[in-house]
Short mmCIF file of C-alpha atoms and ligand atoms in Angstrom, two decimals:
data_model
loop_
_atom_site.label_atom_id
_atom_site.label_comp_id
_atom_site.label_asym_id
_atom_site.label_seq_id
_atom_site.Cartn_x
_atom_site.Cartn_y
_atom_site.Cartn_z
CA UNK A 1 -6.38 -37.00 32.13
CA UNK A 2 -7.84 -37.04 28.79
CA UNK A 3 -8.00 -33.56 26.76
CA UNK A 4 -12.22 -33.92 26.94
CA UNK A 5 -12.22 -33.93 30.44
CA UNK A 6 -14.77 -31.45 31.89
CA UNK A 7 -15.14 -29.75 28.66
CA UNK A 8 -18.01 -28.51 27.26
CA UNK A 9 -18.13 -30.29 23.25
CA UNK A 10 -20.50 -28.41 21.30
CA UNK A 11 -21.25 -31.31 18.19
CA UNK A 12 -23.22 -31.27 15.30
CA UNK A 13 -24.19 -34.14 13.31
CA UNK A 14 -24.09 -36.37 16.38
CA UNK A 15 -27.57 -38.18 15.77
CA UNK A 16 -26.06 -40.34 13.30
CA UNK A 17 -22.76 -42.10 11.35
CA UNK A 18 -19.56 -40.66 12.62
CA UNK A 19 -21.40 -37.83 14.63
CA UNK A 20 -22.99 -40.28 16.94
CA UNK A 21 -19.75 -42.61 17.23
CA UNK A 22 -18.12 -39.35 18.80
CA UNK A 23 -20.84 -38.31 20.82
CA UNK A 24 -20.33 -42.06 22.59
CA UNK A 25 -16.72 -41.66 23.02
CA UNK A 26 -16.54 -38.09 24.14
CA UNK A 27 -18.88 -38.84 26.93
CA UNK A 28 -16.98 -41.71 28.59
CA UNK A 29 -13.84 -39.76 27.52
CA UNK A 30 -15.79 -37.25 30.19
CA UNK A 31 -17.17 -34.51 27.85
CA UNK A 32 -20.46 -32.11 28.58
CA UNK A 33 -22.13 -32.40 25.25
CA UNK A 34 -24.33 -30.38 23.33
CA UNK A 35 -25.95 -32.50 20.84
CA UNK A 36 -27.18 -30.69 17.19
CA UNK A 37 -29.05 -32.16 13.95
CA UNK A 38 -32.14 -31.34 13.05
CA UNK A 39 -34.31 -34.01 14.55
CA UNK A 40 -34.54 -33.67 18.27
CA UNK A 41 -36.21 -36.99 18.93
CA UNK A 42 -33.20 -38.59 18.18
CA UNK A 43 -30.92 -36.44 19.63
CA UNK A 44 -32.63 -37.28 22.87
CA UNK A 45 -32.69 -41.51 22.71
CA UNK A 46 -28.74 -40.72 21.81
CA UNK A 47 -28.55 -38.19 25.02
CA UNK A 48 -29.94 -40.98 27.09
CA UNK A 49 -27.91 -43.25 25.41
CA UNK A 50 -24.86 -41.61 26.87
CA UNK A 51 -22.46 -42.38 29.72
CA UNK A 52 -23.84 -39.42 32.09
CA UNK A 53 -26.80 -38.48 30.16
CA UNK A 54 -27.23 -35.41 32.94
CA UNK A 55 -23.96 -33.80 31.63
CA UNK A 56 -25.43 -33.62 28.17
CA UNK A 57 -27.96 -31.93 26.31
CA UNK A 58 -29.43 -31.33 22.95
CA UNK A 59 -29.79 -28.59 20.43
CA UNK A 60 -31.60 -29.26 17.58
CA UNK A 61 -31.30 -26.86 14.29
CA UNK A 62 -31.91 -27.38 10.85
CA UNK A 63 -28.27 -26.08 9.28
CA UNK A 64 -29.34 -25.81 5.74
CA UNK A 65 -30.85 -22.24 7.80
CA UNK A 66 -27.34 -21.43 9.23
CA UNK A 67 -28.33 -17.49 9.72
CA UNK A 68 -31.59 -19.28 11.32
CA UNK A 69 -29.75 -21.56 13.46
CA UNK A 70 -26.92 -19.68 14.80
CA UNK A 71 -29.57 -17.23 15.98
CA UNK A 72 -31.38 -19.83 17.57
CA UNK A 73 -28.01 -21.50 18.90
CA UNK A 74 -27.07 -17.94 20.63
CA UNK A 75 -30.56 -17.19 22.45
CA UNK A 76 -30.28 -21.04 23.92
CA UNK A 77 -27.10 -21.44 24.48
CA UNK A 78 -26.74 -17.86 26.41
CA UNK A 79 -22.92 -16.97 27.26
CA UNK A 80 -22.35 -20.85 27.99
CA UNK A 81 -18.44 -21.29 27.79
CA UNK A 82 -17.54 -24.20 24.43
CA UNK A 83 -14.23 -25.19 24.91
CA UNK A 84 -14.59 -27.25 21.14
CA UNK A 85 -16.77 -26.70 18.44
CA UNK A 86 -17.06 -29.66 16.03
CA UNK A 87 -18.37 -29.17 12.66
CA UNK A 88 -19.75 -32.59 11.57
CA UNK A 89 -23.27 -32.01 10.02
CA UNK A 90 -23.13 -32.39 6.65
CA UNK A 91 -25.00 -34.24 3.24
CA UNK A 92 -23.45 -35.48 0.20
CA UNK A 93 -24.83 -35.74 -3.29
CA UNK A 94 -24.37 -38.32 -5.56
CA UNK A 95 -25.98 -36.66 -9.55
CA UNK A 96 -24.02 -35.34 -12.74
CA UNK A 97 -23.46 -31.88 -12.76
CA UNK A 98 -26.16 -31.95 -15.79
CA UNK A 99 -28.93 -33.50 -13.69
CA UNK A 100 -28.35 -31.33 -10.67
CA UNK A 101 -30.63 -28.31 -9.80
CA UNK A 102 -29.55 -25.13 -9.11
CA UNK A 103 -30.75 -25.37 -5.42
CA UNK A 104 -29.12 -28.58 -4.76
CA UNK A 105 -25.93 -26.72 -5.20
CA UNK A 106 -27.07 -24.13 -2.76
CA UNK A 107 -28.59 -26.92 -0.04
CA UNK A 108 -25.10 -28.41 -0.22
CA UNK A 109 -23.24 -25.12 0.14
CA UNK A 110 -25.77 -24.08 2.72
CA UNK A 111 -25.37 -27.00 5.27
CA UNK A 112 -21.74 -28.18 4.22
CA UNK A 113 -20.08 -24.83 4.38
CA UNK A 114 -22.49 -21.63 5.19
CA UNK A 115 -23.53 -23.83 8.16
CA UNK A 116 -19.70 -24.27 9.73
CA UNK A 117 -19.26 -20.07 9.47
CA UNK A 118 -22.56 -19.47 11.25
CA UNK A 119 -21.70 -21.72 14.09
CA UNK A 120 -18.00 -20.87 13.72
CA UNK A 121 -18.37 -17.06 13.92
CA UNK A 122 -20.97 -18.06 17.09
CA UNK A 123 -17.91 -19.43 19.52
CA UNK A 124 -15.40 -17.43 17.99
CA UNK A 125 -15.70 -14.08 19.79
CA UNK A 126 -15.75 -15.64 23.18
CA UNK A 127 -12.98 -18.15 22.18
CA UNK A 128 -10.64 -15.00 21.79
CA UNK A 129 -11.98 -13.34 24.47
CA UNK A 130 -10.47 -16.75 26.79
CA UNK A 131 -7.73 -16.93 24.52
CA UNK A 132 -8.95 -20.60 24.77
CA UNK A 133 -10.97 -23.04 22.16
CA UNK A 134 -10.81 -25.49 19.35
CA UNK A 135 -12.91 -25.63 16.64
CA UNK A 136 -13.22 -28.64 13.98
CA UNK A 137 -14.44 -29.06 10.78
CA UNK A 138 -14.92 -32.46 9.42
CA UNK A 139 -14.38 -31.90 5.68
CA UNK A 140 -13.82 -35.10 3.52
CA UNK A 141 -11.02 -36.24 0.91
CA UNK A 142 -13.98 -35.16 -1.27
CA UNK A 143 -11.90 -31.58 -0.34
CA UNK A 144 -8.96 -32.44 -1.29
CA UNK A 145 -10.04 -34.35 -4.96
CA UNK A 146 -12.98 -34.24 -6.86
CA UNK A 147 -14.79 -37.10 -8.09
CA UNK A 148 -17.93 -37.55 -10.48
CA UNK A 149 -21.33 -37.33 -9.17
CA UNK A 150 -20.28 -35.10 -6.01
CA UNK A 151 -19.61 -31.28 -8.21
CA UNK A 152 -21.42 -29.77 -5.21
CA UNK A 153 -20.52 -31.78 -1.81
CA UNK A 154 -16.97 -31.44 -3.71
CA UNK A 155 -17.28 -27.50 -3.81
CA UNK A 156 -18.54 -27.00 -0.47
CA UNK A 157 -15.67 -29.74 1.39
CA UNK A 158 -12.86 -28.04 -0.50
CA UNK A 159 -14.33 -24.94 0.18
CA UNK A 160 -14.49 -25.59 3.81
CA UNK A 161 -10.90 -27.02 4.00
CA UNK A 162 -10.26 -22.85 2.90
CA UNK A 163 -12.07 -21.55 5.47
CA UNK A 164 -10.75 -23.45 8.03
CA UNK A 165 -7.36 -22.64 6.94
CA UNK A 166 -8.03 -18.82 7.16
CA UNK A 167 -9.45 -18.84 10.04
CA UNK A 168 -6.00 -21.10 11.72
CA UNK A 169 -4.42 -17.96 10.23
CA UNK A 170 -6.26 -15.42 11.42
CA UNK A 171 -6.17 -17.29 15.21
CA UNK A 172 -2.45 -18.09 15.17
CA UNK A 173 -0.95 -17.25 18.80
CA UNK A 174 -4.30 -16.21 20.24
CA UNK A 175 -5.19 -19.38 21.76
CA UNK A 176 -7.25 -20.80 19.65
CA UNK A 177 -6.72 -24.54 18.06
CA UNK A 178 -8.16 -24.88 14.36
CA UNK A 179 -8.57 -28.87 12.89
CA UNK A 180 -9.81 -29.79 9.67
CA UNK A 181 -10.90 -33.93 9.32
CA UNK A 182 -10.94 -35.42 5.94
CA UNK A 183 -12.47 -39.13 6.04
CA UNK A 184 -12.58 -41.34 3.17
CA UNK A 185 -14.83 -44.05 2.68
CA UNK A 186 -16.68 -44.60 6.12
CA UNK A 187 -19.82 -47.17 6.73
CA UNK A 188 -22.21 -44.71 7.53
CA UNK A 189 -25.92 -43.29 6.43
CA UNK A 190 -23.93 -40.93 3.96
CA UNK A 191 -24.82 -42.09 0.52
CA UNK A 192 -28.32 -43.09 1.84
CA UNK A 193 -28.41 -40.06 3.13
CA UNK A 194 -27.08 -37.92 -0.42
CA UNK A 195 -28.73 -35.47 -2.33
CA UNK A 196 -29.71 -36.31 -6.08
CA UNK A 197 -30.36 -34.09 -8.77
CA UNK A 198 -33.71 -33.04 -7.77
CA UNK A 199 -32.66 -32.70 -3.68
CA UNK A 200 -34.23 -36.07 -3.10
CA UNK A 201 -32.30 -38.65 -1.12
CA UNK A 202 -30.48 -41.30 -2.58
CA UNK A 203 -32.08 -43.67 -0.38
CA UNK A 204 -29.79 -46.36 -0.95
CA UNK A 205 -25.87 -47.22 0.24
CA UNK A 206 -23.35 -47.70 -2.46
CA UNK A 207 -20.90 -49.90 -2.28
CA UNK A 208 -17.99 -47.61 -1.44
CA UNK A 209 -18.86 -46.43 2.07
CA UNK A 210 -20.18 -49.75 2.61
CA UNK A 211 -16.97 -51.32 2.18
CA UNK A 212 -15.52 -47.78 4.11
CA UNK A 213 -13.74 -48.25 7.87
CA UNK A 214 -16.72 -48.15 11.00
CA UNK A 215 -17.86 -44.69 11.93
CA UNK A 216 -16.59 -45.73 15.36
CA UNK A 217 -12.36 -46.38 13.99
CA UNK A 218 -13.29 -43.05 12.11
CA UNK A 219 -14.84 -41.29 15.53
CA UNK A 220 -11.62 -42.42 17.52
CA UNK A 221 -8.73 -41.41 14.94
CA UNK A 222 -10.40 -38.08 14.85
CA UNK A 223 -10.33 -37.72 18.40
CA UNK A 224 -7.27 -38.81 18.69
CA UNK A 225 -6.01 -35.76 15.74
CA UNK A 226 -8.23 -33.48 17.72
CA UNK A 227 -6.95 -34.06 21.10
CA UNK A 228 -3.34 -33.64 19.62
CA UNK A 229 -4.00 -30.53 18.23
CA UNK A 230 -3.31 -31.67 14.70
CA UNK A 231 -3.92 -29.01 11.85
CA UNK A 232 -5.48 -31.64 9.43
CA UNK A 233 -5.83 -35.32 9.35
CA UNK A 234 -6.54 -37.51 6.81
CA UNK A 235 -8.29 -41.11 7.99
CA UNK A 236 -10.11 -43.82 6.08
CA UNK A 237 -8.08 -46.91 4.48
CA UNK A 238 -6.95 -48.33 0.79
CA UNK A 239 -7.13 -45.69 -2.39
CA UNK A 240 -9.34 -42.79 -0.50
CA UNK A 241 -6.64 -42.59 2.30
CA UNK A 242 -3.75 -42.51 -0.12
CA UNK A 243 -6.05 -39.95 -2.52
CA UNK A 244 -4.83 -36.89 -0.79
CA UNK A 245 -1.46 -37.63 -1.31
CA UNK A 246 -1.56 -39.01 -4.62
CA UNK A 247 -3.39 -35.81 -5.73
CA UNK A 248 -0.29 -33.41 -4.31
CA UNK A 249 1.95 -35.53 -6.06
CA UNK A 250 0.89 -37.04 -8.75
CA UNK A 251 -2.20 -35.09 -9.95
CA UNK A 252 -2.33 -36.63 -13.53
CA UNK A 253 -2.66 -39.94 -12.46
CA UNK A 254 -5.63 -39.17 -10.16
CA UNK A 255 -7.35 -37.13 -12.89
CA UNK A 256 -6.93 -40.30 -14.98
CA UNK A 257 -7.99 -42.36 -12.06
CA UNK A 258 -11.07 -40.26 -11.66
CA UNK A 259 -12.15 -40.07 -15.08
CA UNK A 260 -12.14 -43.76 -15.39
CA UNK A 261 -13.47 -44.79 -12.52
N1 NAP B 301 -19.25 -41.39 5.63
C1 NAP B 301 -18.28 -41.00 4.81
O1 NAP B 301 -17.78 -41.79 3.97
C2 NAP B 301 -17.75 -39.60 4.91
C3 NAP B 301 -16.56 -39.32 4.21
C4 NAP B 301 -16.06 -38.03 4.27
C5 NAP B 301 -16.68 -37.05 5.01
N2 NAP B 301 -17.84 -37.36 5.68
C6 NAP B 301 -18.47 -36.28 6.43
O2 NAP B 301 -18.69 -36.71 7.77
C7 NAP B 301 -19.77 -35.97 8.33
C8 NAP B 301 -20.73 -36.92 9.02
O3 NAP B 301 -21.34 -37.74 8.02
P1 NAP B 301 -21.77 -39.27 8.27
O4 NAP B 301 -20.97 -40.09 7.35
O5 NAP B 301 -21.78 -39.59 9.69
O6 NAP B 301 -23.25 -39.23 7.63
P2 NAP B 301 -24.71 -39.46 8.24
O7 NAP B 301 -24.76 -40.76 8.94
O8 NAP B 301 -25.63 -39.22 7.10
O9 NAP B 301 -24.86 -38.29 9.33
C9 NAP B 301 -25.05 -36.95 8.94
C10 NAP B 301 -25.42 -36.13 10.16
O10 NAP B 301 -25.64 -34.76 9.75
C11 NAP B 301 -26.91 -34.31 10.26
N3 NAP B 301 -27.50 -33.36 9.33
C12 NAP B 301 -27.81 -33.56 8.02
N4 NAP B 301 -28.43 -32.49 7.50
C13 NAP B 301 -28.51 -31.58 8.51
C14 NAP B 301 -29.07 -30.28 8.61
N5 NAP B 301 -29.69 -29.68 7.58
N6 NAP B 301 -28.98 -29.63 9.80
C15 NAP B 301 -28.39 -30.22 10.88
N7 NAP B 301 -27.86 -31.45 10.83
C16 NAP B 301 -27.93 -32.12 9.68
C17 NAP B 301 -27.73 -35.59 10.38
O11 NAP B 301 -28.75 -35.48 11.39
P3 NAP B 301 -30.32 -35.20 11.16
O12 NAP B 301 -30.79 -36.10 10.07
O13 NAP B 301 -30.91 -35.53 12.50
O14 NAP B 301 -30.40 -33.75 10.83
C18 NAP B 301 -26.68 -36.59 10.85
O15 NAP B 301 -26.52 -36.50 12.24
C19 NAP B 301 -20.38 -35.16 7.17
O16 NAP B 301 -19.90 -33.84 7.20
C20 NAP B 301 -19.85 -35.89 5.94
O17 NAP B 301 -19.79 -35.04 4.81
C21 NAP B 301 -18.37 -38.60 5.65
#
Protein backbone atom coordinates (compact mmCIF):
# COMPACT_ATOMS: atom_id res chain seq x y z
CA UNK A 1 0.00 0.00 0.00
CA UNK A 2 1.48 3.25 -0.73
CA UNK A 3 2.52 5.60 2.38
CA UNK A 4 -0.39 8.34 0.98
CA UNK A 5 -2.98 5.99 1.32
CA UNK A 6 -6.00 7.43 3.21
CA UNK A 7 -4.03 10.28 4.43
CA UNK A 8 -5.05 13.54 4.76
CA UNK A 9 -1.99 15.85 2.62
CA UNK A 10 -2.34 19.28 3.64
CA UNK A 11 -0.26 21.16 0.35
CA UNK A 12 0.55 24.48 -0.39
CA UNK A 13 1.64 25.77 -3.60
CA UNK A 14 -0.33 23.08 -5.41
CA UNK A 15 -2.03 25.47 -8.09
CA UNK A 16 1.01 25.52 -10.03
CA UNK A 17 4.83 24.07 -11.09
CA UNK A 18 5.89 21.35 -8.78
CA UNK A 19 2.90 22.01 -6.31
CA UNK A 20 0.38 20.95 -8.85
CA UNK A 21 2.57 17.91 -10.25
CA UNK A 22 2.18 16.54 -6.54
CA UNK A 23 -1.24 17.35 -6.02
CA UNK A 24 -1.82 14.86 -9.33
CA UNK A 25 0.24 12.15 -8.00
CA UNK A 26 -0.81 12.18 -4.40
CA UNK A 27 -4.36 11.76 -5.43
CA UNK A 28 -4.02 8.59 -7.55
CA UNK A 29 -1.33 7.61 -5.00
CA UNK A 30 -4.85 7.82 -2.80
CA UNK A 31 -4.32 11.04 -0.74
CA UNK A 32 -7.30 13.45 0.81
CA UNK A 33 -5.94 16.77 -0.22
CA UNK A 34 -6.20 20.11 0.98
CA UNK A 35 -5.24 22.37 -1.72
CA UNK A 36 -3.56 26.13 -0.65
CA UNK A 37 -2.27 29.24 -2.85
CA UNK A 38 -3.77 32.20 -2.93
CA UNK A 39 -6.05 32.04 -5.90
CA UNK A 40 -8.99 29.80 -5.26
CA UNK A 41 -10.27 29.69 -8.81
CA UNK A 42 -7.54 27.69 -9.67
CA UNK A 43 -7.29 25.66 -6.88
CA UNK A 44 -10.74 24.47 -7.80
CA UNK A 45 -10.24 23.56 -11.90
CA UNK A 46 -7.01 21.61 -10.23
CA UNK A 47 -9.50 19.96 -7.43
CA UNK A 48 -11.67 18.84 -10.26
CA UNK A 49 -8.85 17.98 -12.11
CA UNK A 50 -8.05 15.27 -9.61
CA UNK A 51 -8.46 11.50 -9.46
CA UNK A 52 -11.43 11.63 -6.72
CA UNK A 53 -12.08 15.22 -6.75
CA UNK A 54 -14.72 14.43 -3.63
CA UNK A 55 -11.72 13.43 -1.39
CA UNK A 56 -10.18 16.82 -1.94
CA UNK A 57 -10.67 20.26 -1.13
CA UNK A 58 -9.24 23.68 -1.25
CA UNK A 59 -7.90 26.32 1.04
CA UNK A 60 -6.94 29.32 -0.34
CA UNK A 61 -4.56 31.92 1.71
CA UNK A 62 -2.39 34.52 0.72
CA UNK A 63 1.08 33.35 2.74
CA UNK A 64 2.94 36.54 2.37
CA UNK A 65 0.06 37.11 5.63
CA UNK A 66 1.28 33.91 7.44
CA UNK A 67 -0.14 35.26 11.03
CA UNK A 68 -3.32 36.02 8.65
CA UNK A 69 -3.44 32.72 7.13
CA UNK A 70 -2.72 30.32 9.78
CA UNK A 71 -5.60 32.00 11.59
CA UNK A 72 -7.73 31.55 8.79
CA UNK A 73 -6.29 27.88 8.16
CA UNK A 74 -7.28 26.96 12.00
CA UNK A 75 -11.03 28.37 12.02
CA UNK A 76 -11.55 26.22 8.53
CA UNK A 77 -9.78 23.52 9.01
CA UNK A 78 -11.32 22.88 12.73
CA UNK A 79 -9.48 19.86 14.64
CA UNK A 80 -9.25 18.00 11.11
CA UNK A 81 -6.44 15.30 11.66
CA UNK A 82 -3.07 16.18 8.75
CA UNK A 83 -1.11 13.30 8.67
CA UNK A 84 1.62 15.56 6.23
CA UNK A 85 2.09 19.02 5.94
CA UNK A 86 3.97 20.09 2.78
CA UNK A 87 5.53 23.39 2.58
CA UNK A 88 5.74 24.22 -1.16
CA UNK A 89 4.47 27.87 -1.64
CA UNK A 90 7.09 29.93 -2.31
CA UNK A 91 8.52 33.06 -4.90
CA UNK A 92 11.92 33.70 -6.00
CA UNK A 93 13.59 36.93 -6.95
CA UNK A 94 15.83 37.47 -9.55
CA UNK A 95 17.52 41.69 -8.75
CA UNK A 96 21.06 42.79 -7.30
CA UNK A 97 21.10 43.28 -3.84
CA UNK A 98 21.52 47.18 -4.88
CA UNK A 99 18.28 47.32 -6.86
CA UNK A 100 16.23 45.44 -4.33
CA UNK A 101 13.77 47.21 -1.91
CA UNK A 102 13.66 46.79 1.50
CA UNK A 103 10.17 45.10 1.33
CA UNK A 104 11.09 42.71 -1.28
CA UNK A 105 13.36 41.25 1.27
CA UNK A 106 10.55 41.06 3.71
CA UNK A 107 7.80 39.60 0.91
CA UNK A 108 10.43 36.91 0.35
CA UNK A 109 11.08 36.20 4.02
CA UNK A 110 7.38 36.49 4.64
CA UNK A 111 6.06 33.78 2.18
CA UNK A 112 9.38 31.65 1.85
CA UNK A 113 10.05 31.22 5.51
CA UNK A 114 7.52 33.17 8.06
CA UNK A 115 4.85 31.35 5.98
CA UNK A 116 6.30 27.51 6.68
CA UNK A 117 6.38 28.44 10.81
CA UNK A 118 2.79 29.71 10.73
CA UNK A 119 1.50 26.64 9.06
CA UNK A 120 4.17 24.51 10.77
CA UNK A 121 3.40 25.60 14.37
CA UNK A 122 -0.57 25.04 13.07
CA UNK A 123 -0.18 20.93 12.76
CA UNK A 124 2.43 20.70 15.16
CA UNK A 125 0.57 20.55 18.50
CA UNK A 126 -1.81 17.92 17.31
CA UNK A 127 1.03 16.02 15.50
CA UNK A 128 2.58 15.45 19.08
CA UNK A 129 -0.46 15.00 20.60
CA UNK A 130 -0.82 11.54 17.94
CA UNK A 131 2.70 11.10 18.23
CA UNK A 132 2.07 10.86 14.41
CA UNK A 133 2.88 13.40 11.29
CA UNK A 134 5.30 14.56 8.69
CA UNK A 135 5.90 17.80 7.76
CA UNK A 136 7.95 19.04 4.52
CA UNK A 137 9.53 21.93 3.49
CA UNK A 138 10.55 22.32 -0.03
CA UNK A 139 13.61 24.58 0.27
CA UNK A 140 15.89 24.84 -2.88
CA UNK A 141 19.80 24.34 -3.54
CA UNK A 142 19.31 28.14 -3.47
CA UNK A 143 19.66 26.96 0.60
CA UNK A 144 22.42 25.33 0.42
CA UNK A 145 24.58 28.06 -2.05
CA UNK A 146 24.01 31.42 -2.88
CA UNK A 147 23.99 32.78 -6.21
CA UNK A 148 23.68 36.46 -7.67
CA UNK A 149 20.42 38.02 -8.18
CA UNK A 150 18.58 35.73 -5.46
CA UNK A 151 20.27 37.70 -1.83
CA UNK A 152 16.70 37.34 -0.54
CA UNK A 153 15.00 33.92 -1.91
CA UNK A 154 18.73 32.80 -0.87
CA UNK A 155 18.21 34.08 2.83
CA UNK A 156 14.86 32.85 3.32
CA UNK A 157 15.68 28.90 1.60
CA UNK A 158 18.79 28.64 3.76
CA UNK A 159 17.00 29.98 6.44
CA UNK A 160 14.28 27.50 6.13
CA UNK A 161 16.69 24.51 5.68
CA UNK A 162 17.51 25.85 9.75
CA UNK A 163 14.28 25.72 10.79
CA UNK A 164 13.47 22.61 9.55
CA UNK A 165 16.46 21.17 11.08
CA UNK A 166 15.47 22.46 14.60
CA UNK A 167 12.41 21.51 14.52
CA UNK A 168 13.70 17.40 13.38
CA UNK A 169 15.55 18.10 16.65
CA UNK A 170 13.18 19.22 18.75
CA UNK A 171 10.64 16.15 17.34
CA UNK A 172 13.24 13.38 17.51
CA UNK A 173 11.49 10.11 19.06
CA UNK A 174 8.08 11.75 19.36
CA UNK A 175 6.68 10.55 16.24
CA UNK A 176 6.99 13.05 14.14
CA UNK A 177 8.89 12.80 10.51
CA UNK A 178 10.69 16.20 9.46
CA UNK A 179 11.88 16.47 5.37
CA UNK A 180 13.52 19.25 3.84
CA UNK A 181 13.46 19.21 -0.45
CA UNK A 182 16.07 21.12 -2.23
CA UNK A 183 15.33 21.19 -6.18
CA UNK A 184 17.59 22.63 -8.61
CA UNK A 185 16.72 23.85 -11.84
CA UNK A 186 13.00 22.70 -12.49
CA UNK A 187 10.70 23.84 -15.70
CA UNK A 188 8.26 25.59 -13.85
CA UNK A 189 6.46 29.28 -13.53
CA UNK A 190 9.37 30.14 -11.00
CA UNK A 191 11.42 32.77 -12.68
CA UNK A 192 8.21 34.08 -14.39
CA UNK A 193 6.89 34.04 -11.38
CA UNK A 194 10.19 36.03 -9.33
CA UNK A 195 10.25 39.08 -7.58
CA UNK A 196 12.44 42.06 -9.00
CA UNK A 197 13.76 44.87 -7.30
CA UNK A 198 10.68 46.81 -7.03
CA UNK A 199 8.34 43.42 -6.04
CA UNK A 200 7.19 43.29 -9.62
CA UNK A 201 7.28 39.96 -11.42
CA UNK A 202 9.84 39.00 -13.65
CA UNK A 203 7.38 38.05 -16.12
CA UNK A 204 9.60 36.15 -18.19
CA UNK A 205 11.44 32.41 -17.91
CA UNK A 206 15.16 32.33 -18.00
CA UNK A 207 16.88 29.94 -19.49
CA UNK A 208 17.99 27.92 -16.47
CA UNK A 209 14.71 26.47 -15.21
CA UNK A 210 13.74 26.20 -18.68
CA UNK A 211 16.37 23.85 -19.42
CA UNK A 212 15.58 22.44 -15.47
CA UNK A 213 14.04 18.56 -15.09
CA UNK A 214 9.73 18.57 -15.43
CA UNK A 215 7.94 19.61 -12.30
CA UNK A 216 6.37 16.17 -12.64
CA UNK A 217 10.28 13.97 -12.33
CA UNK A 218 10.71 16.71 -9.56
CA UNK A 219 6.98 15.95 -7.91
CA UNK A 220 7.78 12.08 -7.98
CA UNK A 221 11.51 12.05 -6.54
CA UNK A 222 10.13 14.11 -3.77
CA UNK A 223 7.53 11.78 -3.05
CA UNK A 224 9.47 9.17 -3.30
CA UNK A 225 12.19 11.03 -0.34
CA UNK A 226 9.02 11.83 1.49
CA UNK A 227 7.44 8.53 1.59
CA UNK A 228 10.91 7.10 2.76
CA UNK A 229 11.18 9.28 5.45
CA UNK A 230 14.35 10.87 4.18
CA UNK A 231 15.78 13.88 6.29
CA UNK A 232 16.78 15.92 3.13
CA UNK A 233 16.97 15.30 -0.50
CA UNK A 234 18.58 16.94 -3.04
CA UNK A 235 16.89 16.47 -6.83
CA UNK A 236 17.35 18.33 -10.10
CA UNK A 237 20.20 17.21 -12.71
CA UNK A 238 23.81 18.53 -14.17
CA UNK A 239 25.76 21.45 -11.99
CA UNK A 240 22.60 22.46 -9.56
CA UNK A 241 22.34 18.75 -8.41
CA UNK A 242 26.04 18.37 -7.85
CA UNK A 243 26.01 22.22 -6.20
CA UNK A 244 25.26 20.99 -2.77
CA UNK A 245 27.97 18.79 -2.69
CA UNK A 246 30.48 20.73 -4.37
CA UNK A 247 29.75 23.56 -1.86
CA UNK A 248 30.54 21.05 1.37
CA UNK A 249 33.54 20.12 -0.28
CA UNK A 250 34.96 22.28 -2.27
CA UNK A 251 33.58 25.74 -1.29
CA UNK A 252 36.28 27.84 -3.16
CA UNK A 253 35.61 26.52 -6.32
CA UNK A 254 31.84 27.25 -6.11
CA UNK A 255 32.50 30.79 -4.84
CA UNK A 256 34.64 31.10 -8.00
CA UNK A 257 31.97 29.36 -9.96
CA UNK A 258 29.41 31.78 -8.67
CA UNK A 259 31.19 34.88 -9.10
CA UNK A 260 31.79 34.14 -12.68
CA UNK A 261 28.89 32.89 -13.73
N1 LIG B 1 11.32 25.64 -10.10
C1 LIG B 1 12.54 25.61 -9.56
O1 LIG B 1 13.57 25.61 -10.27
C2 LIG B 1 12.68 25.52 -8.07
C3 LIG B 1 13.96 25.23 -7.57
C4 LIG B 1 14.13 25.16 -6.20
C5 LIG B 1 13.07 25.35 -5.34
N2 LIG B 1 11.84 25.63 -5.86
C6 LIG B 1 10.75 25.84 -4.91
O2 LIG B 1 9.66 24.99 -5.24
C7 LIG B 1 8.45 25.55 -4.74
C8 LIG B 1 7.39 25.53 -5.83
O3 LIG B 1 7.80 26.42 -6.88
P1 LIG B 1 7.48 26.16 -8.43
O4 LIG B 1 8.78 26.01 -9.11
O5 LIG B 1 6.46 25.13 -8.60
O6 LIG B 1 6.96 27.64 -8.83
P2 LIG B 1 5.56 28.18 -9.35
O7 LIG B 1 5.13 27.43 -10.55
O8 LIG B 1 5.75 29.66 -9.47
O9 LIG B 1 4.54 27.86 -8.16
C9 LIG B 1 4.56 28.59 -6.95
C10 LIG B 1 3.34 28.24 -6.13
O10 LIG B 1 3.36 29.01 -4.91
C11 LIG B 1 2.09 29.67 -4.75
N3 LIG B 1 2.28 30.95 -4.08
C12 LIG B 1 3.06 31.99 -4.48
N4 LIG B 1 2.91 33.04 -3.66
C13 LIG B 1 2.03 32.65 -2.70
C14 LIG B 1 1.45 33.30 -1.57
N5 LIG B 1 1.74 34.57 -1.26
N6 LIG B 1 0.58 32.60 -0.81
C15 LIG B 1 0.23 31.32 -1.12
N7 LIG B 1 0.74 30.67 -2.18
C16 LIG B 1 1.61 31.32 -2.96
C17 LIG B 1 1.57 29.84 -6.18
O11 LIG B 1 0.14 29.90 -6.23
P3 LIG B 1 -0.77 31.22 -6.38
O12 LIG B 1 -0.20 32.06 -7.47
O13 LIG B 1 -2.12 30.66 -6.71
O14 LIG B 1 -0.73 31.87 -5.03
C18 LIG B 1 2.03 28.54 -6.83
O15 LIG B 1 1.10 27.52 -6.56
C19 LIG B 1 8.82 26.96 -4.24
O16 LIG B 1 8.98 26.94 -2.84
C20 LIG B 1 10.15 27.23 -4.92
O17 LIG B 1 10.93 28.16 -4.20
C21 LIG B 1 11.61 25.71 -7.19
Amino acid sequence: MSYYQGKTVWLTGASSGIGLAMAKQLAEAGAHLILTSRRADALEAVRQGLAHPERHRVLALDLSQPEQAATTAAAELGDQVIDILINNAGVSQRSLILDTDMKVYRQLMEIDYFGVIALTKLVLPRMLERQSGHIVTVSSVAGKVGTKLRSGYNGAKFGVIGFMDSLRAETYGKGVIVTSILPGFINTQVAHNSLTGDGSALGHEDPDNAGGISAESCAAQSLQAIAKGKAEVVIGSGLSKLAPFLQRFFPGLVRNLVAKR
